[in-house]
């Protein structure tokens, strides 16, 4: 029986994207057996067990395999490293287990391809040894993909830390980018994560192809630059398959009945509410939470805001499970009472897809995680872009300057956003001509997002070409 193997990185957003890719491939090849390999990172990437159980129970063609937990050597201290570095370290140590799993699987299945999350380039030596074509699944957009493919060139033409040089780079396919807007692990040349990304980005060009969660009319400039070989000026550019927008309709609520926030939205006027949500890992300090609250109150706008506990240290990424926040101690005195008539604050979580598709929602303040961007796009909701980590600053640049479906939240030099800036941007999004302009633009792209994956659409054709490519590979 023919099988493909999917190898996601641990964060829930990456896992959901990979499962959705598996489901999408099954629409073309329903007889295929899809196997997803799960590994445990040495930090809390959010619980995935209930989601995995649900997929296992509802889609018999998808099977999950859990690799044994890896213990990192004592020389690697968790607190001092980026979570990306820890992921790369575990992936390298995983290879013997991965090899064993694939060999075992080969006894019952003919493995046609391994599709690795872009973090999982470390698996390539195993796939080469076993003669399995290996693809990269890039879960973000073509703009940031172009940056990562071009990054070995940036590495070659610079000598210092990018965080210290404050210069612009002309990366093919995207607007000119300030060095400090590069993803955080790329900012310090002697950081272990930096080394891993240079190594990975170089290695991607050796893959059988890169599957990208975007569509042709959303990012035509970046897609064209990559396909024309501009992003890898000194090497091979693998085939690029655009198959998006790939989003999940599953909000992982796990509960019964209609969530309170949807009932509350039912009572609000059409397109009047701004929704603030910052992904499964995004965190703010207490001081920043108070500024957001003050800005929302002064804006006079209706709002639905998801608040999570602040980090124990000065970070904006959750490394460990968070208890529900005590809103009274985190937000300004009396804020909840004063805004009760026009605002609702949720603890930790919201059913984001359902919220974005609710008629009462008219704007979205987002961390620019690509899943969230695509969910807003498919719902036709304009954004205020407030990046926190990973490639999100690159996404903001593309969304604001190139695609023009978001307004920027502007931080001070230390990354702090004032209440005046929050008030200004929320008002601008909901009331101004600028806001109307991004709203009109996103409605156009929403229609194209619907057409791309349908029969004859560009993403459906991209998917067919991708599936055909591994079936043409000599084994």
Short mmCIF file of C-alpha atoms in Angstrom, two decimals:
data_model
loop_
_atom_site.label_atom_id
_atom_site.label_comp_id
_atom_site.label_asym_id
_atom_site.label_seq_id
_atom_site.Cartn_x
_atom_site.Cartn_y
_atom_site.Cartn_z
CA UNK A 1 0.00 0.00 0.00
CA UNK A 2 1.28 3.47 -0.86
CA UNK A 3 2.04 5.83 2.03
CA UNK A 4 3.47 9.26 2.65
CA UNK A 5 5.09 10.42 5.88
CA UNK A 6 4.54 13.90 7.34
CA UNK A 7 7.05 15.25 9.88
CA UNK A 8 5.78 18.40 11.64
CA UNK A 9 7.56 20.48 14.25
CA UNK A 10 5.90 20.43 17.69
CA UNK A 11 3.89 23.67 17.95
CA UNK A 12 0.14 23.12 17.56
CA UNK A 13 -0.08 25.58 14.65
CA UNK A 14 2.51 23.59 12.68
CA UNK A 15 0.80 20.28 13.50
CA UNK A 16 -2.62 21.55 12.41
CA UNK A 17 -1.17 22.83 9.11
CA UNK A 18 0.48 19.44 8.50
CA UNK A 19 -2.74 17.53 9.26
CA UNK A 20 -4.64 19.83 6.91
CA UNK A 21 -2.04 19.13 4.21
CA UNK A 22 -2.55 15.39 4.76
CA UNK A 23 -6.33 15.81 4.46
CA UNK A 24 -5.87 17.88 1.31
CA UNK A 25 -3.66 15.24 -0.33
CA UNK A 26 -6.28 12.61 0.55
CA UNK A 27 -8.88 14.53 -1.51
CA UNK A 28 -6.74 13.72 -4.56
CA UNK A 29 -5.54 10.26 -3.47
CA UNK A 30 -8.10 8.75 -1.07
CA UNK A 31 -6.39 5.33 -1.16
CA UNK A 32 -3.17 6.79 0.29
CA UNK A 33 -2.10 6.04 3.86
CA UNK A 34 -0.86 9.18 5.66
CA UNK A 35 1.54 8.75 8.59
CA UNK A 36 2.40 11.68 10.88
CA UNK A 37 5.48 11.49 13.10
CA UNK A 38 5.26 13.30 16.43
CA UNK A 39 8.18 14.18 18.68
CA UNK A 40 8.26 15.88 22.06
CA UNK A 41 10.27 19.10 22.41
CA UNK A 42 12.12 20.00 25.64
CA UNK A 43 9.74 22.90 26.27
CA UNK A 44 5.97 23.27 26.37
CA UNK A 45 4.74 23.83 22.82
CA UNK A 46 1.08 23.56 23.87
CA UNK A 47 -0.90 20.37 24.34
CA UNK A 48 -1.65 18.45 21.16
CA UNK A 49 -3.04 15.20 22.61
CA UNK A 50 -6.76 16.02 22.40
CA UNK A 51 -6.34 17.32 18.84
CA UNK A 52 -4.43 14.16 17.80
CA UNK A 53 -7.11 11.95 19.41
CA UNK A 54 -9.84 13.78 17.51
CA UNK A 55 -8.04 13.44 14.15
CA UNK A 56 -7.31 9.74 14.83
CA UNK A 57 -10.97 9.09 15.63
CA UNK A 58 -12.38 10.88 12.58
CA UNK A 59 -9.85 10.21 9.78
CA UNK A 60 -8.82 6.54 9.64
CA UNK A 61 -6.38 7.20 6.75
CA UNK A 62 -4.19 9.28 9.08
CA UNK A 63 -1.99 7.45 11.61
CA UNK A 64 0.22 9.09 14.25
CA UNK A 65 3.59 7.69 15.38
CA UNK A 66 5.23 9.05 18.54
CA UNK A 67 9.02 9.01 18.67
CA UNK A 68 10.65 8.28 22.06
CA UNK A 69 11.31 11.40 24.15
CA UNK A 70 14.85 12.72 23.76
CA UNK A 71 16.85 13.91 26.75
CA UNK A 72 19.15 16.77 25.82
CA UNK A 73 22.71 16.68 27.16
CA UNK A 74 23.45 18.82 30.26
CA UNK A 75 25.68 21.11 28.16
CA UNK A 76 22.52 22.54 26.60
CA UNK A 77 20.87 24.82 29.15
CA UNK A 78 17.25 25.45 28.22
CA UNK A 79 16.92 28.91 29.70
CA UNK A 80 19.66 30.46 27.60
CA UNK A 81 18.55 29.12 24.22
CA UNK A 82 15.90 30.05 21.67
CA UNK A 83 13.15 27.45 21.49
CA UNK A 84 14.12 27.12 17.81
CA UNK A 85 17.61 25.97 18.87
CA UNK A 86 16.16 23.38 21.23
CA UNK A 87 13.93 22.09 18.43
CA UNK A 88 16.89 21.74 16.05
CA UNK A 89 18.94 19.95 18.72
CA UNK A 90 16.16 17.41 19.39
CA UNK A 91 15.61 16.85 15.67
CA UNK A 92 19.25 15.85 15.16
CA UNK A 93 19.10 13.44 18.08
CA UNK A 94 15.79 12.06 16.73
CA UNK A 95 17.33 10.70 13.54
CA UNK A 96 18.07 7.14 14.77
CA UNK A 97 14.46 6.85 15.99
CA UNK A 98 13.15 8.32 12.74
CA UNK A 99 15.25 5.86 10.74
CA UNK A 100 13.93 2.95 12.79
CA UNK A 101 10.32 4.11 12.41
CA UNK A 102 10.60 4.49 8.62
CA UNK A 103 12.28 1.09 8.22
CA UNK A 104 9.56 -0.51 10.32
CA UNK A 105 6.85 1.26 8.31
CA UNK A 106 8.45 0.10 5.03
CA UNK A 107 7.62 -3.51 5.92
CA UNK A 108 3.90 -2.79 5.40
CA UNK A 109 3.90 0.26 3.12
CA UNK A 110 5.64 1.64 0.07
CA UNK A 111 6.72 5.12 1.25
CA UNK A 112 6.45 7.51 -1.71
CA UNK A 113 7.59 10.72 0.03
CA UNK A 114 8.49 12.34 3.32
CA UNK A 115 7.17 15.88 3.77
CA UNK A 116 9.10 17.67 6.51
CA UNK A 117 8.18 20.88 8.30
CA UNK A 118 10.74 23.56 7.46
CA UNK A 119 12.37 23.05 10.89
CA UNK A 120 12.86 19.35 10.14
CA UNK A 121 15.60 19.57 7.51
CA UNK A 122 17.69 17.40 9.88
CA UNK A 123 15.68 14.40 8.59
CA UNK A 124 17.23 14.64 5.10
CA UNK A 125 20.25 12.35 5.79
CA UNK A 126 17.78 9.63 6.84
CA UNK A 127 15.61 10.01 3.71
CA UNK A 128 18.71 9.98 1.46
CA UNK A 129 19.88 6.76 3.13
CA UNK A 130 16.45 5.15 2.63
CA UNK A 131 15.98 6.57 -0.90
CA UNK A 132 12.75 8.42 0.01
CA UNK A 133 12.08 11.73 -1.83
CA UNK A 134 12.00 14.52 0.80
CA UNK A 135 9.97 17.72 0.49
CA UNK A 136 9.76 20.79 2.70
CA UNK A 137 6.36 22.06 3.86
CA UNK A 138 6.70 25.77 4.50
CA UNK A 139 3.76 26.70 6.74
CA UNK A 140 4.18 30.47 6.30
CA UNK A 141 4.02 32.65 3.18
CA UNK A 142 6.20 33.02 0.09
CA UNK A 143 7.58 36.37 1.30
CA UNK A 144 9.29 34.95 4.37
CA UNK A 145 10.25 31.81 2.39
CA UNK A 146 12.15 34.03 -0.04
CA UNK A 147 13.96 35.62 2.91
CA UNK A 148 15.01 32.25 4.36
CA UNK A 149 16.18 30.98 0.96
CA UNK A 150 18.15 34.20 0.49
CA UNK A 151 19.56 34.20 4.02
CA UNK A 152 22.76 32.22 3.18
CA UNK A 153 23.52 35.12 0.78
CA UNK A 154 22.91 37.67 3.58
CA UNK A 155 25.24 35.60 5.78
CA UNK A 156 27.93 35.70 3.09
CA UNK A 157 27.77 39.46 2.46
CA UNK A 158 27.72 40.53 6.12
CA UNK A 159 30.16 40.08 8.98
CA UNK A 160 28.56 41.48 12.16
CA UNK A 161 25.35 40.84 14.07
CA UNK A 162 22.28 41.98 12.15
CA UNK A 163 20.81 43.43 15.36
CA UNK A 164 23.74 45.88 15.52
CA UNK A 165 23.99 47.12 11.93
CA UNK A 166 20.54 48.66 11.27
CA UNK A 167 20.68 48.52 7.50
CA UNK A 168 18.16 47.60 4.80
CA UNK A 169 18.45 44.48 2.65
CA UNK A 170 16.91 44.05 -0.80
CA UNK A 171 15.58 40.52 -0.49
CA UNK A 172 14.10 39.25 -3.78
CA UNK A 173 10.31 39.41 -3.93
CA UNK A 174 9.60 41.49 -0.81
CA UNK A 175 9.89 45.18 0.12
CA UNK A 176 13.28 46.30 1.41
CA UNK A 177 13.68 44.90 4.93
CA UNK A 178 15.45 46.43 7.91
CA UNK A 179 18.04 44.05 9.38
CA UNK A 180 16.37 44.19 12.81
CA UNK A 181 13.08 43.04 11.27
CA UNK A 182 14.65 39.69 10.41
CA UNK A 183 13.46 36.73 12.55
CA UNK A 184 15.03 36.92 16.01
CA UNK A 185 17.24 33.79 15.68
CA UNK A 186 18.91 35.40 12.65
CA UNK A 187 20.00 38.55 14.49
CA UNK A 188 23.07 37.20 16.33
CA UNK A 189 25.72 35.65 14.13
CA UNK A 190 27.31 33.53 16.87
CA UNK A 191 24.02 32.16 18.15
CA UNK A 192 23.49 28.42 17.66
CA UNK A 193 20.03 29.07 16.14
CA UNK A 194 21.64 31.33 13.52
CA UNK A 195 23.98 28.48 12.48
CA UNK A 196 21.05 26.07 12.23
CA UNK A 197 19.02 28.42 10.05
CA UNK A 198 21.92 29.01 7.65
CA UNK A 199 22.42 25.24 7.44
CA UNK A 200 18.68 24.56 6.97
CA UNK A 201 18.09 27.30 4.41
CA UNK A 202 21.04 26.00 2.39
CA UNK A 203 19.70 22.46 2.71
CA UNK A 204 16.17 23.33 1.52
CA UNK A 205 17.54 23.90 -1.98
CA UNK A 206 18.44 20.19 -2.09
CA UNK A 207 14.85 19.09 -1.40
CA UNK A 208 12.60 17.48 -4.01
CA UNK A 209 10.34 20.52 -3.73
CA UNK A 210 8.85 23.10 -1.34
CA UNK A 211 5.13 23.14 -0.60
CA UNK A 212 3.97 26.62 0.47
CA UNK A 213 0.77 27.61 2.28
CA UNK A 214 -0.05 30.54 0.00
CA UNK A 215 -1.70 31.11 -3.35
CA UNK A 216 -0.49 32.63 -6.60
CA UNK A 217 -2.52 35.86 -6.57
CA UNK A 218 -1.77 36.63 -2.90
CA UNK A 219 2.02 36.87 -3.23
CA UNK A 220 2.81 36.98 -6.97
CA UNK A 221 6.02 39.03 -6.58
CA UNK A 222 7.63 36.72 -4.02
CA UNK A 223 6.54 33.54 -5.82
CA UNK A 224 7.94 34.81 -9.12
CA UNK A 225 11.25 35.84 -7.49
CA UNK A 226 11.70 32.35 -5.98
CA UNK A 227 10.75 30.52 -9.19
CA UNK A 228 13.12 32.70 -11.22
CA UNK A 229 16.00 31.60 -8.99
CA UNK A 230 16.59 35.06 -7.49
CA UNK A 231 16.24 33.88 -3.88
CA UNK A 232 19.00 31.26 -4.31
CA UNK A 233 21.40 33.17 -6.60
CA UNK A 234 24.27 30.69 -6.24
CA UNK A 235 22.43 27.39 -6.18
CA UNK A 236 19.50 25.25 -7.24
CA UNK A 237 15.95 26.41 -6.59
CA UNK A 238 13.67 23.42 -6.00
CA UNK A 239 10.15 23.36 -7.50
CA UNK A 240 7.66 25.48 -5.51
CA UNK A 241 4.09 24.21 -5.07
CA UNK A 242 1.56 26.80 -3.80
CA UNK A 243 -1.42 24.92 -2.33
CA UNK A 244 -3.06 27.47 0.04
CA UNK A 245 -4.89 28.92 1.73
CA UNK A 246 -4.80 25.86 3.94
CA UNK A 247 -6.63 26.59 7.20
CA UNK A 248 -8.45 24.46 9.72
CA UNK A 249 -12.10 24.94 10.57
CA UNK A 250 -11.42 23.13 13.84
CA UNK A 251 -11.08 25.45 16.83
CA UNK A 252 -10.10 22.74 19.34
CA UNK A 253 -12.64 23.95 21.89
CA UNK A 254 -13.25 20.50 23.30
CA UNK A 255 -16.45 21.78 24.95
CA UNK A 256 -20.13 21.49 24.18
CA UNK A 257 -22.51 24.26 23.24
CA UNK A 258 -21.87 27.75 21.90
CA UNK A 259 -18.94 29.60 23.48
CA UNK A 260 -19.92 32.66 25.51
CA UNK A 261 -18.04 35.02 23.20
CA UNK A 262 -20.13 33.99 20.15
CA UNK A 263 -23.35 34.62 22.09
CA UNK A 264 -21.95 38.04 23.07
CA UNK A 265 -21.04 38.79 19.44
CA UNK A 266 -24.62 37.98 18.40
CA UNK A 267 -25.74 41.06 20.33
CA UNK A 268 -23.23 43.45 18.68
CA UNK A 269 -23.81 45.51 15.49
CA UNK A 270 -22.47 44.24 12.17
CA UNK A 271 -18.69 44.73 11.64
CA UNK A 272 -18.40 46.82 14.83
CA UNK A 273 -16.07 44.69 16.98
CA UNK A 274 -12.27 44.61 16.84
CA UNK A 275 -10.86 41.21 17.83
CA UNK A 276 -7.46 41.05 19.58
CA UNK A 277 -5.74 37.66 19.72
CA UNK A 278 -2.03 36.75 19.60
CA UNK A 279 -1.77 33.05 18.86
CA UNK A 280 -1.15 30.03 21.08
CA UNK A 281 2.31 31.23 22.20
CA UNK A 282 2.15 35.05 22.22
CA UNK A 283 2.56 36.78 25.59
CA UNK A 284 2.72 40.35 26.92
CA UNK A 285 4.12 41.86 30.11
CA UNK A 286 1.73 43.26 32.73
CA UNK A 287 2.79 46.79 31.72
CA UNK A 288 1.95 46.06 28.07
CA UNK A 289 -1.42 44.52 28.96
CA UNK A 290 -2.33 47.68 30.88
CA UNK A 291 -1.35 49.85 27.88
CA UNK A 292 -3.53 47.75 25.55
CA UNK A 293 -6.45 48.07 27.97
CA UNK A 294 -6.03 51.85 28.23
CA UNK A 295 -5.78 52.20 24.45
CA UNK A 296 -8.90 50.10 23.89
CA UNK A 297 -10.86 52.08 26.46
CA UNK A 298 -9.84 55.44 24.95
CA UNK A 299 -10.56 54.26 21.41
CA UNK A 300 -14.28 53.99 22.14
CA UNK A 301 -14.44 50.87 19.92
CA UNK A 302 -16.20 47.61 20.72
CA UNK A 303 -13.68 44.86 21.35
CA UNK A 304 -13.21 41.17 22.04
CA UNK A 305 -9.77 40.57 23.59
CA UNK A 306 -8.01 37.32 24.50
CA UNK A 307 -5.67 37.83 27.48
CA UNK A 308 -3.04 35.34 28.62
CA UNK A 309 -0.85 35.38 31.69
CA UNK A 310 2.32 37.45 31.31
CA UNK A 311 5.65 35.59 31.09
CA UNK A 312 7.78 35.04 34.18
CA UNK A 313 10.71 36.67 32.37
CA UNK A 314 10.97 39.30 29.66
CA UNK A 315 9.79 37.06 26.81
CA UNK A 316 6.94 37.14 24.33
CA UNK A 317 6.76 33.40 23.65
CA UNK A 318 5.12 30.86 25.99
CA UNK A 319 7.55 28.06 26.91
CA UNK A 320 5.39 26.40 29.55
CA UNK A 321 1.70 25.77 30.17
CA UNK A 322 -0.03 28.85 31.53
CA UNK A 323 -2.85 28.92 34.09
CA UNK A 324 -5.81 31.16 33.31
CA UNK A 325 -5.06 34.82 34.09
CA UNK A 326 -6.52 36.78 37.00
CA UNK A 327 -7.94 39.65 34.95
CA UNK A 328 -8.61 41.94 37.93
CA UNK A 329 -4.93 41.94 38.92
CA UNK A 330 -3.59 42.29 35.37
CA UNK A 331 -5.84 45.02 33.94
CA UNK A 332 -6.30 48.63 35.15
CA UNK A 333 -8.61 49.15 38.15
CA UNK A 334 -12.24 49.31 37.04
CA UNK A 335 -11.43 48.60 33.36
CA UNK A 336 -13.74 45.58 33.09
CA UNK A 337 -16.66 47.47 34.67
CA UNK A 338 -16.15 50.64 32.62
CA UNK A 339 -16.03 48.74 29.31
CA UNK A 340 -18.66 46.12 30.15
CA UNK A 341 -21.19 47.51 27.66
CA UNK A 342 -18.87 47.37 24.65
CA UNK A 343 -16.06 44.94 25.44
CA UNK A 344 -15.48 41.34 26.43
CA UNK A 345 -12.17 39.98 27.73
CA UNK A 346 -11.56 36.24 27.39
CA UNK A 347 -9.09 34.18 29.40
CA UNK A 348 -6.38 32.42 27.35
CA UNK A 349 -8.38 31.18 24.36
CA UNK A 350 -11.06 31.97 21.77
CA UNK A 351 -12.54 29.96 18.87
CA UNK A 352 -10.66 32.17 16.42
CA UNK A 353 -12.06 30.88 13.11
CA UNK A 354 -15.65 31.19 14.37
CA UNK A 355 -14.97 34.68 15.78
CA UNK A 356 -13.35 35.98 12.58
CA UNK A 357 -16.28 34.68 10.53
CA UNK A 358 -18.90 36.28 12.78
CA UNK A 359 -20.78 39.17 11.18
CA UNK A 360 -20.13 41.47 14.16
CA UNK A 361 -16.34 41.37 13.77
CA UNK A 362 -14.86 44.14 11.62
CA UNK A 363 -11.14 44.11 12.46
CA UNK A 364 -8.37 41.92 13.86
CA UNK A 365 -5.29 42.89 15.87
CA UNK A 366 -2.93 39.96 15.26
CA UNK A 367 0.62 38.76 15.94
CA UNK A 368 0.93 37.96 12.18
CA UNK A 369 1.26 34.21 12.62
CA UNK A 370 0.58 32.90 9.11
CA UNK A 371 -2.33 30.64 10.12
CA UNK A 372 -4.04 33.65 11.72
CA UNK A 373 -3.33 35.81 8.66
CA UNK A 374 -4.92 33.23 6.34
CA UNK A 375 -7.91 32.80 8.66
CA UNK A 376 -8.50 36.57 8.60
CA UNK A 377 -8.01 36.64 4.84
CA UNK A 378 -10.57 33.88 4.25
CA UNK A 379 -13.01 35.72 6.51
CA UNK A 380 -12.35 39.05 4.77
CA UNK A 381 -11.25 40.80 8.01
CA UNK A 382 -8.63 43.61 7.78
CA UNK A 383 -5.78 43.56 10.28
CA UNK A 384 -3.55 45.58 12.54
CA UNK A 385 -0.17 43.83 12.41
CA UNK A 386 1.60 43.47 15.78
CA UNK A 387 4.38 40.84 15.37
CA UNK A 388 5.88 39.14 18.43
CA UNK A 389 8.28 36.36 17.37
CA UNK A 390 9.45 33.98 14.60
CA UNK A 391 9.01 35.37 11.05
CA UNK A 392 6.13 37.66 12.06
CA UNK A 393 7.96 40.96 11.46
CA UNK A 394 8.61 39.83 7.88
CA UNK A 395 4.91 38.97 7.56
CA UNK A 396 4.00 42.46 8.81
CA UNK A 397 6.22 44.05 6.16
CA UNK A 398 4.56 41.97 3.42
CA UNK A 399 1.00 42.49 4.72
CA UNK A 400 1.37 46.25 5.17
CA UNK A 401 3.60 47.32 2.26
CA UNK A 402 3.11 44.68 -0.41
CA UNK A 403 -0.31 43.02 -0.06
CA UNK A 404 -1.85 46.07 1.71
CA UNK A 405 -4.33 44.22 3.93
CA UNK A 406 -3.03 45.44 7.30
CA UNK A 407 -2.06 48.58 9.20
CA UNK A 408 1.17 48.46 11.25
CA UNK A 409 1.31 48.65 15.03
CA UNK A 410 4.42 50.73 15.65
CA UNK A 411 6.64 49.85 18.62
CA UNK A 412 9.17 52.02 20.40
CA UNK A 413 12.85 51.03 20.18
CA UNK A 414 12.53 48.64 23.13
CA UNK A 415 9.53 46.90 21.52
CA UNK A 416 6.91 48.52 23.78
CA UNK A 417 3.63 49.79 22.30
CA UNK A 418 1.98 52.77 23.96
CA UNK A 419 -1.73 53.07 24.75
CA UNK A 420 -1.84 56.07 22.35
CA UNK A 421 -0.57 53.84 19.51
CA UNK A 422 -3.12 51.11 20.34
CA UNK A 423 -5.91 53.71 20.40
CA UNK A 424 -4.73 55.28 17.13
CA UNK A 425 -4.43 52.03 15.18
CA UNK A 426 -7.71 50.54 16.42
CA UNK A 427 -9.59 53.73 15.51
CA UNK A 428 -7.80 53.90 12.17
CA UNK A 429 -8.75 50.34 11.31
CA UNK A 430 -12.40 50.71 12.27
CA UNK A 431 -13.19 54.31 11.27
CA UNK A 432 -10.72 55.84 8.79
CA UNK A 433 -10.26 55.91 5.02
CA UNK A 434 -7.05 53.90 5.49
CA UNK A 435 -9.09 51.25 7.27
CA UNK A 436 -11.66 51.23 4.47
CA UNK A 437 -8.87 50.83 1.92
CA UNK A 438 -7.43 47.68 3.54
CA UNK A 439 -10.99 46.39 4.06
CA UNK A 440 -11.79 46.68 0.32
CA UNK A 441 -8.48 45.06 -0.61
CA UNK A 442 -8.98 42.08 1.70
CA UNK A 443 -12.48 41.44 0.34
CA UNK A 444 -10.98 41.14 -3.18
CA UNK A 445 -8.37 38.69 -1.90
CA UNK A 446 -11.00 36.73 0.05
CA UNK A 447 -12.76 35.92 -3.22
CA UNK A 448 -9.46 34.85 -4.80
CA UNK A 449 -8.67 32.75 -1.70
CA UNK A 450 -11.92 30.89 -2.27
CA UNK A 451 -11.21 30.33 -5.97
CA UNK A 452 -7.57 29.16 -5.66
CA UNK A 453 -8.19 25.69 -4.09
CA UNK A 454 -11.36 24.95 -6.10
CA UNK A 455 -11.44 22.86 -9.28
CA UNK A 456 -9.25 24.53 -11.93
CA UNK A 457 -7.86 27.07 -9.41
CA UNK A 458 -4.13 27.76 -9.10
CA UNK A 459 -3.73 25.97 -5.74
CA UNK A 460 -5.61 22.88 -6.91
CA UNK A 461 -3.29 22.71 -9.93
CA UNK A 462 -0.29 23.21 -7.59
CA UNK A 463 -1.47 20.30 -5.43
CA UNK A 464 -1.89 18.03 -8.45
CA UNK A 465 1.61 18.89 -9.70
CA UNK A 466 3.04 18.21 -6.23
CA UNK A 467 1.42 14.75 -5.98
CA UNK A 468 2.47 13.90 -9.54
CA UNK A 469 6.08 14.93 -8.76
CA UNK A 470 6.70 12.22 -6.17
CA UNK A 471 5.02 9.62 -8.36
CA UNK A 472 7.48 10.45 -11.14
CA UNK A 473 10.52 10.05 -8.87
CA UNK A 474 12.67 6.98 -9.66
CA UNK A 475 12.77 4.63 -6.66
#
